[in-house]
Rosetta silent file (secondary structure, phi, psi, omega in degrees, C-alpha in Angstrom):
SEQUENCE: MHLSFFLPIKTSRNMKIVKYPNNVLVKKSEPVTTVDDELREFVIELYQLMVDNNGMGIAAPQVGKNIRLFIFPAKSIGNYQCAINPAITSVSDRKILAPEGCLSFPDLNVDIKRHASIEVRYADLDGEYITETLHGIRARCFQHEMDHLNGIVHLDRLSKTRKRVALRKWRKKRKLKTR
SCORE:     score description
SCORE:     0.000 S_00000001
   1 L     0.000  124.171  178.707  -97.938 -199.940  154.785 S_00000001
   2 L   -86.801  132.688 -174.942  -95.171 -202.119  153.331 S_00000001
   3 H   -74.156  -22.230 -176.904  -92.879 -203.617  155.936 S_00000001
   4 H   -62.839  -16.396  178.174  -89.755 -203.603  153.756 S_00000001
   5 H   -66.613  -18.300 -174.176  -89.362 -199.883  154.507 S_00000001
   6 H   -91.191   -4.296 -177.772  -88.218 -200.805  158.024 S_00000001
   7 L   -87.341  150.983  -13.291  -85.145 -202.856  157.082 S_00000001
   8 L   -81.049  155.378  178.338  -82.547 -203.163  158.397 S_00000001
   9 L  -131.739  161.839  171.380  -83.471 -202.855  162.055 S_00000001
  10 L   -97.935  132.112  179.141  -81.990 -203.875  165.364 S_00000001
  11 L   -96.981  141.215  179.775  -84.210 -206.218  167.289 S_00000001
  12 L  -100.041  -15.493 -179.841  -84.537 -205.935  171.043 S_00000001
  13 L   -92.107  157.511  172.153  -86.407 -209.202  171.573 S_00000001
  14 L   -97.158   63.526 -176.519  -84.907 -212.652  171.536 S_00000001
  15 L   -76.085  130.330  177.370  -87.463 -213.833  169.024 S_00000001
  16 L  -131.949  149.843  178.162  -86.979 -217.384  167.786 S_00000001
  17 L   -77.383  129.113  177.223  -88.994 -219.506  165.404 S_00000001
  18 L   -76.054  129.894 -179.008  -90.933 -222.261  167.158 S_00000001
  19 L  -101.349  148.083  173.536  -90.213 -225.635  165.567 S_00000001
  20 L   -60.929  137.539   16.462  -92.582 -228.573  165.188 S_00000001
  21 L  -104.480   34.797 -179.540  -93.804 -230.412  167.344 S_00000001
  22 L   -54.591  135.260 -176.466  -94.182 -227.494  169.815 S_00000001
  23 H   -62.229  -24.497 -179.766  -97.758 -227.346  171.169 S_00000001
  24 H   -61.476  -25.348 -178.407  -98.115 -223.627  170.378 S_00000001
  25 H   -74.450  -12.760 -178.927  -98.352 -224.616  166.700 S_00000001
  26 H  -113.475   14.325  177.533 -101.598 -226.537  167.274 S_00000001
  27 L  -100.166  143.202  174.570 -103.462 -223.894  169.306 S_00000001
  28 L   -76.008  134.935 -176.815 -106.083 -221.570  167.844 S_00000001
  29 L   -81.997  155.383  179.473 -104.957 -217.937  168.164 S_00000001
  30 E   -92.045  147.893  177.607 -106.825 -215.137  169.932 S_00000001
  31 L   -61.150  148.584  172.293 -107.954 -211.949  168.138 S_00000001
  32 L   -77.260  130.927 -177.734 -105.787 -208.842  168.357 S_00000001
  33 L  -102.012  -24.317 -177.815 -107.679 -206.269  170.438 S_00000001
  34 L  -138.944  130.756  172.707 -105.409 -203.224  170.128 S_00000001
  35 L  -101.949  106.141 -177.439 -103.171 -201.944  167.350 S_00000001
  36 L  -134.674 -175.928 -177.756 -100.568 -199.832  169.139 S_00000001
  37 H   -62.529  -34.811  178.813  -96.851 -199.035  169.005 S_00000001
  38 H   -63.560  -42.441  177.985  -95.960 -202.192  170.934 S_00000001
  39 H   -66.286  -42.328  179.345  -97.770 -204.337  168.358 S_00000001
  40 H   -60.826  -41.047  178.296  -96.151 -202.414  165.482 S_00000001
  41 H   -63.938  -42.464  176.613  -92.706 -203.012  167.016 S_00000001
  42 H   -57.906  -45.805 -178.185  -93.511 -206.717  167.367 S_00000001
  43 H   -63.083  -42.306  179.616  -94.549 -206.868  163.689 S_00000001
  44 H   -62.723  -41.973  178.759  -91.360 -205.151  162.520 S_00000001
  45 H   -69.786  -35.710  175.953  -89.241 -207.607  164.514 S_00000001
  46 H   -63.095  -42.867  177.711  -91.331 -210.531  163.248 S_00000001
  47 H   -60.968  -45.281  179.104  -90.745 -209.284  159.709 S_00000001
  48 H   -59.839  -42.989  178.842  -86.988 -209.034  160.326 S_00000001
  49 H   -62.248  -42.409  178.400  -86.942 -212.611  161.648 S_00000001
  50 H   -60.485  -47.932  179.987  -88.842 -213.814  158.576 S_00000001
  51 H   -62.245  -45.096 -179.850  -86.387 -212.065  156.224 S_00000001
  52 H   -60.060  -25.484 -178.258  -83.373 -213.358  158.177 S_00000001
  53 L  -106.515   14.972  176.487  -84.709 -216.899  157.721 S_00000001
  54 L    58.058   38.210  179.087  -85.614 -216.520  154.021 S_00000001
  55 L   -88.052  160.486  174.789  -89.341 -216.893  154.667 S_00000001
  56 L  -101.471  -13.970 -179.921  -92.220 -215.837  152.431 S_00000001
  57 L  -169.010  162.666  177.833  -94.552 -215.364  155.368 S_00000001
  58 E  -158.682  141.541  179.751  -94.690 -215.855  159.111 S_00000001
  59 E  -110.979  149.780 -179.400  -97.461 -216.019  161.698 S_00000001
  60 H   -51.936  -41.064  178.788  -97.316 -214.815  165.309 S_00000001
  61 H   -59.052  -22.856  179.992  -97.793 -218.362  166.699 S_00000001
  62 H   -71.606   -7.943  172.129  -94.527 -219.328  164.998 S_00000001
  63 H  -119.669   17.499  175.352  -92.716 -217.213  167.586 S_00000001
  64 L    85.030    8.678 -179.695  -94.933 -218.347  170.457 S_00000001
  65 L  -101.560  116.065 -171.260  -97.339 -215.384  170.406 S_00000001
  66 L   -86.676   59.860  178.846 -100.930 -216.628  170.377 S_00000001
  67 E  -127.358  156.917 -176.496 -102.529 -213.769  168.397 S_00000001
  68 L   -86.225   84.440 -176.429 -104.257 -213.612  165.000 S_00000001
  69 E  -155.288  139.079  172.614 -101.588 -211.829  163.002 S_00000001
  70 E  -153.330  168.887  177.742  -99.235 -212.731  160.180 S_00000001
  71 E  -114.512  137.327 -179.659  -97.008 -211.280  157.482 S_00000001
  72 E  -146.498  166.140 -177.377  -97.481 -212.207  153.817 S_00000001
  73 E   -62.382  138.125  175.303  -96.354 -210.934  150.378 S_00000001
  74 L   -83.801  175.878  179.257  -97.753 -207.578  149.240 S_00000001
  75 L   -61.632  -41.868 -177.903  -98.887 -206.843  145.664 S_00000001
  76 L   -83.129  132.766 -175.156  -95.566 -205.266  144.746 S_00000001
  77 L   -57.255  134.468  177.734  -92.715 -207.748  144.413 S_00000001
  78 L    86.558   -3.351  178.288  -90.311 -207.816  147.348 S_00000001
  79 L  -109.781  157.860 -178.305  -92.691 -206.096  149.745 S_00000001
  80 E  -134.395  158.104  177.263  -94.717 -207.572  152.580 S_00000001
  81 E  -137.649  162.861 -178.579  -97.713 -206.557  154.616 S_00000001
  82 E  -100.790  135.862  175.183  -99.249 -207.438  157.947 S_00000001
  83 E  -113.694  118.047  179.528 -102.676 -209.069  158.275 S_00000001
  84 E  -108.539  132.555 -177.640 -104.369 -208.545  161.648 S_00000001
  85 E    47.835   52.077 -175.769 -107.461 -210.605  162.543 S_00000001
  86 E   -72.766  157.502  175.038 -107.614 -211.947  158.978 S_00000001
  87 E  -144.728  144.706  171.054 -110.496 -213.878  157.452 S_00000001
  88 E   -98.589  117.198 -173.749 -111.000 -215.740  154.200 S_00000001
  89 E   -97.845  -18.659 -179.771 -114.452 -214.712  153.011 S_00000001
  90 E  -159.673  147.072  179.272 -114.649 -216.601  149.711 S_00000001
  91 E  -131.749  152.009  175.268 -112.639 -219.262  147.868 S_00000001
  92 L   -77.345  156.364  175.137 -112.410 -220.419  144.261 S_00000001
  93 L   -71.527  -33.441 -176.828 -113.487 -223.935  143.363 S_00000001
  94 L   -72.010  134.167  176.456 -110.209 -224.467  141.532 S_00000001
  95 E  -120.560  153.597 -179.542 -107.305 -225.764  143.599 S_00000001
  96 E  -125.896  133.770  176.082 -103.624 -225.950  142.738 S_00000001
  97 E   -92.880  124.289 -179.197 -101.106 -228.522  143.971 S_00000001
  98 E  -153.807  156.708  179.391  -97.697 -226.959  144.650 S_00000001
  99 E   -69.317  141.954  177.944  -94.707 -227.399  146.977 S_00000001
 100 E  -134.242  139.424  172.395  -94.843 -225.587  150.309 S_00000001
 101 E  -114.102  177.144 -179.509  -92.257 -225.056  152.987 S_00000001
 102 E  -155.225  135.281  179.763  -92.612 -223.700  156.509 S_00000001
 103 L   -62.435  -24.030  178.340  -90.206 -221.932  158.853 S_00000001
 104 L   -83.195   -5.844  176.111  -91.393 -224.222  161.674 S_00000001
 105 E  -130.117   70.821 -177.219  -90.337 -227.250  159.575 S_00000001
 106 E   -55.878  138.698  175.732  -86.862 -226.332  158.279 S_00000001
 107 E    67.773   24.467  177.087  -85.801 -228.271  155.175 S_00000001
 108 E  -125.954  118.758  173.955  -89.223 -229.809  154.537 S_00000001
 109 E  -122.572  130.392  179.058  -91.183 -229.111  151.366 S_00000001
 110 E  -134.047  151.043  177.780  -94.367 -231.011  150.566 S_00000001
 111 E   -78.187  123.676 -178.357  -96.973 -230.681  147.827 S_00000001
 112 E  -124.631  138.627  176.588 -100.145 -229.101  149.225 S_00000001
 113 E   -91.181  125.715  179.859 -103.416 -228.433  147.408 S_00000001
 114 E  -132.750  158.466  175.715 -104.713 -224.866  147.984 S_00000001
 115 E   -62.864  137.611 -178.083 -107.444 -222.680  146.495 S_00000001
 116 L   -67.348  -36.618  176.819 -106.187 -220.830  143.401 S_00000001
 117 E  -143.438  151.532 -178.065 -107.810 -217.564  144.472 S_00000001
 118 E  -143.611  151.147  171.247 -109.427 -216.289  147.653 S_00000001
 119 E  -103.679  133.670 -173.917 -111.207 -213.184  148.862 S_00000001
 120 E  -131.944  161.945  174.993 -109.880 -211.934  152.194 S_00000001
 121 E  -140.914  134.776  179.849 -110.442 -209.279  154.822 S_00000001
 122 E  -159.976  160.817  174.500 -107.900 -208.113  157.398 S_00000001
 123 E   -94.757  148.401  175.772 -106.769 -205.058  159.328 S_00000001
 124 L   -97.314 -172.013 -177.593 -103.440 -203.393  158.595 S_00000001
 125 L   -71.289   -9.421  173.943 -101.038 -201.746  161.063 S_00000001
 126 L   -95.016    0.155 -178.671 -103.136 -198.564  161.001 S_00000001
 127 L    81.151    7.006  179.071 -106.196 -200.563  162.091 S_00000001
 128 L   -85.447  137.225  179.093 -107.850 -200.022  158.696 S_00000001
 129 E   -85.822  138.348 -179.121 -109.717 -202.979  157.196 S_00000001
 130 E  -122.107  136.121  172.368 -108.753 -204.149  153.732 S_00000001
 131 E  -120.654  128.988  178.786 -110.742 -206.472  151.467 S_00000001
 132 E  -153.442  162.019  175.284 -109.004 -207.912  148.431 S_00000001
 133 E  -101.913  129.720 -178.145 -108.871 -210.884  146.110 S_00000001
 134 E  -111.870  145.222  178.391 -105.606 -212.823  146.155 S_00000001
 135 E  -133.179  164.212  171.839 -104.202 -215.128  143.470 S_00000001
 136 H    59.641 -138.772 -174.878 -101.101 -217.244  143.035 S_00000001
 137 H   -63.122  -32.382  178.426  -98.389 -217.170  145.676 S_00000001
 138 H   -65.452  -41.580  178.137 -100.177 -214.465  147.695 S_00000001
 139 H   -65.555  -44.169  179.725 -103.291 -216.661  147.970 S_00000001
 140 H   -61.506  -47.686 -178.639 -101.196 -219.718  148.857 S_00000001
 141 H   -63.180  -43.846  179.874  -99.200 -217.851  151.499 S_00000001
 142 H   -59.159  -45.113  179.833 -102.331 -216.279  153.030 S_00000001
 143 H   -64.362  -41.154  179.034 -103.976 -219.721  153.340 S_00000001
 144 H   -61.402  -48.045 -178.692 -100.810 -221.232  154.855 S_00000001
 145 H   -68.920  -35.598  175.006 -100.506 -218.468  157.464 S_00000001
 146 H   -59.564  -40.260  177.208 -104.255 -218.620  158.228 S_00000001
 147 H   -56.708  -43.700  178.572 -103.768 -222.292  159.001 S_00000001
 148 H   -56.988  -40.751 -179.075 -101.150 -221.349  161.612 S_00000001
 149 H   -67.609  -22.191 -179.740 -103.677 -219.052  163.311 S_00000001
 150 L  -100.834   11.968  177.769 -106.125 -221.955  163.444 S_00000001
 151 L    74.552   25.776 -179.210 -103.632 -224.435  164.919 S_00000001
 152 L  -115.485  131.627  173.706 -103.082 -226.255  161.624 S_00000001
 153 L  -102.472  159.093 -173.223  -99.645 -227.010  160.162 S_00000001
 154 H   -59.056  -29.387  178.080  -99.161 -227.672  156.463 S_00000001
 155 H   -65.950  -23.774  177.486  -98.596 -231.395  157.068 S_00000001
 156 H   -66.375  -15.019  178.477 -102.145 -231.594  158.435 S_00000001
 157 H   -84.754   -2.592  179.766 -103.290 -230.991  154.839 S_00000001
 158 L   -96.051  162.463  171.632 -101.768 -234.339  153.773 S_00000001
 159 L   -65.707  161.752 -179.820 -103.242 -237.819  154.016 S_00000001
 160 H   -57.618  -40.950 -178.955 -102.161 -239.767  157.120 S_00000001
 161 H   -66.517  -48.902  179.695  -99.809 -241.888  155.036 S_00000001
 162 H   -62.713  -37.045  178.402  -98.179 -238.948  153.225 S_00000001
 163 H   -64.467  -45.936 -179.451  -97.842 -237.081  156.542 S_00000001
 164 H   -61.273  -44.934  179.542  -96.175 -240.069  158.222 S_00000001
 165 H   -63.600  -45.838 -179.593  -93.735 -240.518  155.310 S_00000001
 166 H   -61.424  -44.134  179.611  -92.920 -236.775  155.185 S_00000001
 167 H   -64.938  -40.206  179.236  -92.295 -236.628  158.948 S_00000001
 168 H   -61.783  -47.699  179.161  -90.080 -239.722  158.852 S_00000001
 169 H   -62.545  -42.485 -178.498  -87.948 -238.259  156.038 S_00000001
 170 H   -63.646  -45.830 -179.949  -87.805 -234.859  157.755 S_00000001
 171 H   -63.257  -39.384  178.483  -86.721 -236.314  161.120 S_00000001
 172 H   -63.517  -44.863  178.997  -84.047 -238.405  159.414 S_00000001
 173 H   -62.193  -41.039  179.723  -82.748 -235.350  157.547 S_00000001
 174 H   -65.147  -39.359  178.272  -82.706 -233.302  160.797 S_00000001
 175 H   -62.805  -43.042  179.664  -80.731 -236.032  162.601 S_00000001
 176 H   -63.317  -35.757 -179.553  -78.131 -236.075  159.824 S_00000001
 177 H   -70.144  -29.576 -176.259  -77.772 -232.275  160.031 S_00000001
 178 H   -86.529   -4.390  179.124  -77.122 -232.308  163.798 S_00000001
 179 L   -80.513    0.000    0.000  -74.269 -234.824  163.570 S_00000001
């Protein structure tokens, strides 16, 4: 099921994106136990928040919900899908270095090395399990969102020095924006 079919919607929750350094971003998420209408409504609102903030993906922990669920690009351009209790079952040896941003780190893009292709398994909003091989931006996004479910932020993929420099620049930029 592609989530773009649900736009535009009115949201009833006051969902906000959690910004770094909030502790929820470094906690490992719990498995989803039930796929029901309440969860589907949450996913639709999460999707709306992602679109409103020009995101390519978003994980439940980024709104303070400690469950193993995220939204990532679907095969067809402009569409998105939900991954529930996702797993990466196989990775390519080849890695690609490319810039990555994150909704929890507004205005920060850093070069991150990720596997070029991955094999994944996840449940959709109907509770059906899907296994597929992802390449390119879909593989990168899936890995990024999986990190969120495991309490890892993209800066954790950098060396200590590069992370320190990136955080210093980001904090300086954020201070200038709030003046």
